[in-house]
Amino acid sequence: MNKEGDLNLRPTNRGNLAFLQGFLRYPEQVASFIPSSRFLERRIVDCACIRQAGLVVELGPGTGGTSQAMLNAMGPQARLLSIEITPEFVEVLSRHPDPRMTAHLGSAEHVCDILKQYRLGPPDVVVSGIPFSTMPTATGEQIIRSVWDCLPPGGIFVAYQVRDRVVQLGRKLLGEPELIERELLNVPPMRFYRWRKPEA
Ligand SMILES: C[S@@+](CC[C@H](N)C(=O)[O-])C[C@H]1O[C@@H](n2cnc3c(N)ncnc32)[C@H](O)[C@@H]1O
């Protein structure tokens, strides 16, 4: 363990290589050739209020850099359910030794069923790194609907994206985001959007 309490499970060169191989194999699905930067990881933790969350769902964890950043900020009793569609990435994720994390091979469209499968209640936060701009419109809309259905009142949805496709797809159901930010210290620069499900 290093002095920040970080278990040093960040993507190693092997994790980065697996990520690049995943991109070369499924370019539209992975949509980036390197994992997110540390700056972007920090912004996810802050924007999504990860420190206060008891249950976090991550959509599209890749090889787990963003998952590790969230785990570092989460409490000892908190849980992270990471849903990833690329089998090679789930293989990497499933070797992660932190018992707070569950890596599930599947699509974000089925987030409600996947939560039930693990007997988990409604999450406090859903964080999405999946590329809405390269997937069919119907799939993107279905994912947004499922995320909104599984969140309790007051629950948070954060999506980081290169473009604003998730805002366009979600406008009718989610309304306008309560927060919009940009992280320039990432390749490529990312937009951040946050919605909160109304209490009533
Ligand atoms: C841009 S990468 C983000 C990886 C990581 N979160 C990061 O920021 O470094 C997008 C990830 O979303 C995954 N993905 C794409 N469509 C998905 C879906 N429908 N359900 C779950 N994961 C998906 C890809 O396999 C890939 O791992």
Coordinates of C-alpha atoms and ligand atoms in Angstrom, one line a residue:
M1 CA 0.0 0.0 0.0
N2 CA 1.4 3.5 -0.7
K3 CA 1.2 6.5 1.6
E4 CA -2.1 7.7 0.2
G5 CA -3.7 4.3 1.1
D6 CA -3.9 3.5 -2.5
L7 CA -3.5 -0.3 -3.1
N8 CA -1.6 0.4 -6.2
L9 CA -4.0 -1.4 -8.4
R10 CA -4.2 1.3 -11.0
P11 CA -3.8 0.1 -14.6
T12 CA -0.3 -1.1 -15.1
N13 CA 1.3 -1.3 -18.5
R14 CA -0.4 -4.6 -18.9
G15 CA -3.8 -3.0 -18.1
N16 CA -3.1 -0.2 -20.6
L17 CA -2.0 -2.8 -23.2
A18 CA -5.3 -4.8 -22.6
F19 CA -7.2 -1.5 -23.1
L20 CA -5.4 -0.7 -26.4
Q21 CA -6.0 -4.3 -27.6
G22 CA -9.7 -3.9 -26.7
F23 CA -9.9 -0.6 -28.6
L24 CA -8.3 -2.2 -31.7
R25 CA -10.7 -5.1 -31.5
Y26 CA -13.9 -3.1 -30.7
P27 CA -13.2 0.5 -31.7
E28 CA -16.8 1.8 -31.6
Q29 CA -17.5 0.1 -28.3
V30 CA -14.4 1.2 -26.4
A31 CA -14.1 4.5 -28.2
S32 CA -10.7 5.5 -26.7
F33 CA -7.2 4.0 -27.1
I34 CA -6.0 4.8 -23.6
P35 CA -7.8 4.8 -20.2
S36 CA -8.8 8.1 -18.5
S37 CA -6.2 10.3 -16.9
R38 CA -5.8 10.8 -13.2
F39 CA -7.3 14.3 -13.5
L40 CA -10.4 12.8 -15.1
E41 CA -10.6 10.1 -12.4
R42 CA -10.5 12.8 -9.7
R43 CA -13.2 14.7 -11.4
I44 CA -15.4 11.7 -11.5
V45 CA -15.0 11.2 -7.7
D46 CA -15.9 14.8 -7.0
C47 CA -18.7 15.3 -9.5
A48 CA -20.4 12.1 -8.5
C49 CA -20.1 12.6 -4.8
I50 CA -18.4 9.2 -4.5
R51 CA -17.1 9.7 -1.0
Q52 CA -20.7 9.8 0.4
A53 CA -22.1 6.9 -1.6
G54 CA -23.0 3.5 -0.2
L55 CA -23.6 1.8 -3.5
V56 CA -22.1 2.9 -6.8
V57 CA -22.8 1.4 -10.3
E58 CA -20.1 2.0 -12.9
L59 CA -21.1 1.6 -16.6
G60 CA -18.1 0.9 -18.8
P61 CA -15.2 0.6 -16.3
G62 CA -12.7 -0.5 -19.0
T63 CA -9.7 -2.2 -17.4
G64 CA -10.5 -0.5 -14.0
G65 CA -8.6 2.7 -13.6
T66 CA -11.7 4.7 -13.0
S67 CA -13.0 1.9 -10.7
Q68 CA -9.9 2.0 -8.6
A69 CA -10.1 5.8 -8.2
M70 CA -13.7 5.4 -6.9
L71 CA -12.7 2.6 -4.6
N72 CA -10.0 4.7 -3.2
A73 CA -12.6 7.3 -2.2
M74 CA -15.3 5.0 -1.0
G75 CA -15.9 3.9 2.5
P76 CA -15.0 0.4 3.8
Q77 CA -18.7 -0.8 3.7
A78 CA -19.5 0.7 0.3
R79 CA -19.9 -1.4 -2.8
L80 CA -19.1 -0.9 -6.5
L81 CA -20.9 -2.8 -9.2
S82 CA -19.0 -2.4 -12.5
I83 CA -20.9 -3.4 -15.6
E84 CA -18.6 -3.9 -18.7
I85 CA -19.5 -5.3 -22.1
T86 CA -16.0 -6.2 -23.3
P87 CA -15.1 -9.7 -22.1
E88 CA -11.4 -9.1 -22.2
F89 CA -11.8 -6.2 -19.8
V90 CA -14.0 -8.2 -17.4
E91 CA -11.2 -10.8 -17.3
V92 CA -8.8 -8.0 -16.1
L93 CA -11.4 -6.6 -13.7
S94 CA -12.3 -10.0 -12.1
R95 CA -8.7 -10.3 -10.9
H96 CA -9.2 -7.2 -8.8
P97 CA -8.7 -8.2 -5.2
D98 CA -11.0 -5.6 -3.5
P99 CA -14.0 -7.4 -2.1
R100 CA -16.1 -4.2 -2.4
M101 CA -16.1 -4.5 -6.2
T102 CA -18.1 -6.8 -8.3
A103 CA -17.3 -7.0 -12.1
H104 CA -20.2 -8.1 -14.3
L105 CA -20.0 -9.0 -17.9
G106 CA -23.0 -7.5 -19.6
S107 CA -24.6 -4.4 -21.1
A108 CA -25.6 -1.3 -19.3
E109 CA -29.1 -1.6 -20.9
H110 CA -29.8 -4.3 -18.2
V111 CA -28.6 -2.4 -15.2
C112 CA -31.9 -2.9 -13.2
D113 CA -31.8 -6.7 -13.7
I114 CA -28.1 -6.9 -12.9
L115 CA -28.7 -5.1 -9.6
K116 CA -31.5 -7.6 -8.8
Q117 CA -29.2 -10.5 -9.7
Y118 CA -26.7 -9.5 -7.0
R119 CA -29.6 -8.6 -4.5
L120 CA -28.5 -5.0 -4.5
G121 CA -30.9 -2.2 -3.8
P122 CA -31.1 1.1 -5.6
P123 CA -27.7 2.7 -6.1
D124 CA -26.8 6.2 -4.8
V125 CA -24.8 6.9 -7.9
V126 CA -24.5 5.7 -11.5
V127 CA -21.3 6.7 -13.3
S128 CA -21.1 6.2 -17.0
G129 CA -18.1 6.2 -19.2
I130 CA -19.8 4.4 -22.1
P131 CA -19.7 6.1 -25.6
F132 CA -23.3 7.1 -26.3
S133 CA -22.2 8.8 -29.6
T134 CA -21.1 5.6 -31.2
M135 CA -24.0 3.3 -30.3
P136 CA -27.4 3.0 -32.0
T137 CA -30.0 5.6 -30.8
A138 CA -32.3 2.9 -29.4
T139 CA -29.6 1.4 -27.3
G140 CA -28.5 4.7 -25.9
E141 CA -32.1 5.6 -25.0
Q142 CA -32.7 2.2 -23.4
I143 CA -29.6 2.6 -21.2
I144 CA -30.7 6.1 -20.1
R145 CA -34.2 4.7 -19.3
S146 CA -32.7 1.8 -17.3
V147 CA -30.4 4.1 -15.3
W148 CA -33.2 6.4 -14.4
D149 CA -35.5 3.5 -13.5
C150 CA -32.9 2.0 -11.1
L151 CA -32.1 5.3 -9.3
P152 CA -34.0 6.2 -6.2
P153 CA -35.3 9.8 -5.6
G154 CA -32.2 12.0 -5.0
G155 CA -30.0 9.5 -6.8
I156 CA -27.2 10.8 -9.0
F157 CA -26.3 10.0 -12.7
V158 CA -23.0 11.2 -14.0
A159 CA -21.9 10.7 -17.6
Y160 CA -18.5 11.7 -19.0
Q161 CA -18.4 12.0 -22.8
V162 CA -16.4 13.5 -25.7
R163 CA -19.6 14.9 -27.2
D164 CA -23.0 15.9 -25.8
R165 CA -24.9 12.9 -27.3
V166 CA -26.1 11.7 -23.9
V167 CA -27.7 15.1 -23.2
Q168 CA -29.6 14.9 -26.5
L169 CA -30.7 11.4 -25.9
G170 CA -31.7 12.0 -22.3
R171 CA -33.3 15.4 -22.6
K172 CA -36.9 14.3 -22.5
L173 CA -36.5 11.9 -19.6
L174 CA -33.8 13.5 -17.5
G175 CA -34.3 17.2 -18.3
E176 CA -31.2 19.5 -18.3
P177 CA -28.1 18.4 -16.3
E178 CA -27.7 20.2 -13.0
L179 CA -24.0 20.4 -13.6
I180 CA -21.8 20.6 -16.8
E181 CA -18.0 20.6 -16.6
R182 CA -15.1 19.9 -18.8
E183 CA -11.9 18.1 -18.1
L184 CA -9.2 19.3 -20.5
L185 CA -6.4 17.2 -18.9
N186 CA -7.4 14.0 -20.6
V187 CA -6.9 12.5 -24.1
P188 CA -9.4 13.4 -25.5
P189 CA -10.9 16.2 -23.3
M190 CA -14.2 15.1 -21.8
R191 CA -17.5 16.7 -20.9
F192 CA -19.1 15.9 -17.6
Y193 CA -22.9 15.9 -17.0
R194 CA -24.7 15.3 -13.8
W195 CA -28.4 14.7 -13.2
R196 CA -30.2 14.1 -9.9
K197 CA -33.5 12.3 -9.8
P198 CA -36.2 14.5 -8.3
E199 CA -37.3 13.7 -4.8
A200 CA -41.0 13.5 -5.4
Ligands
LIG1 C1 -14.1 5.2 -23.1 S1 -14.0 3.6 -22.4 C2 -14.0 4.1 -20.7 C3 -13.2 3.2 -19.8 C4 -12.9 3.7 -18.4 N1 -14.1 4.0 -17.6 C5 -12.0 4.9 -18.4 O1 -12.6 6.0 -18.3 O2 -10.8 4.8 -18.6 C6 -15.7 3.0 -22.6 C7 -16.0 1.7 -22.0 O3 -17.4 1.4 -22.1 C8 -17.6 0.0 -22.4 N2 -19.0 -0.1 -23.0 C9 -19.4 0.3 -24.2 N3 -20.7 0.0 -24.4 C10 -21.1 -0.6 -23.2 C11 -22.4 -1.1 -22.7 N4 -23.5 -1.1 -23.5 N5 -22.4 -1.6 -21.5 C12 -21.3 -1.7 -20.7 N6 -20.1 -1.2 -21.1 C13 -20.0 -0.7 -22.3 C14 -16.4 -0.3 -23.3 O4 -16.2 -1.6 -23.4 C15 -15.3 0.5 -22.6 O5 -14.7 -0.3 -21.6

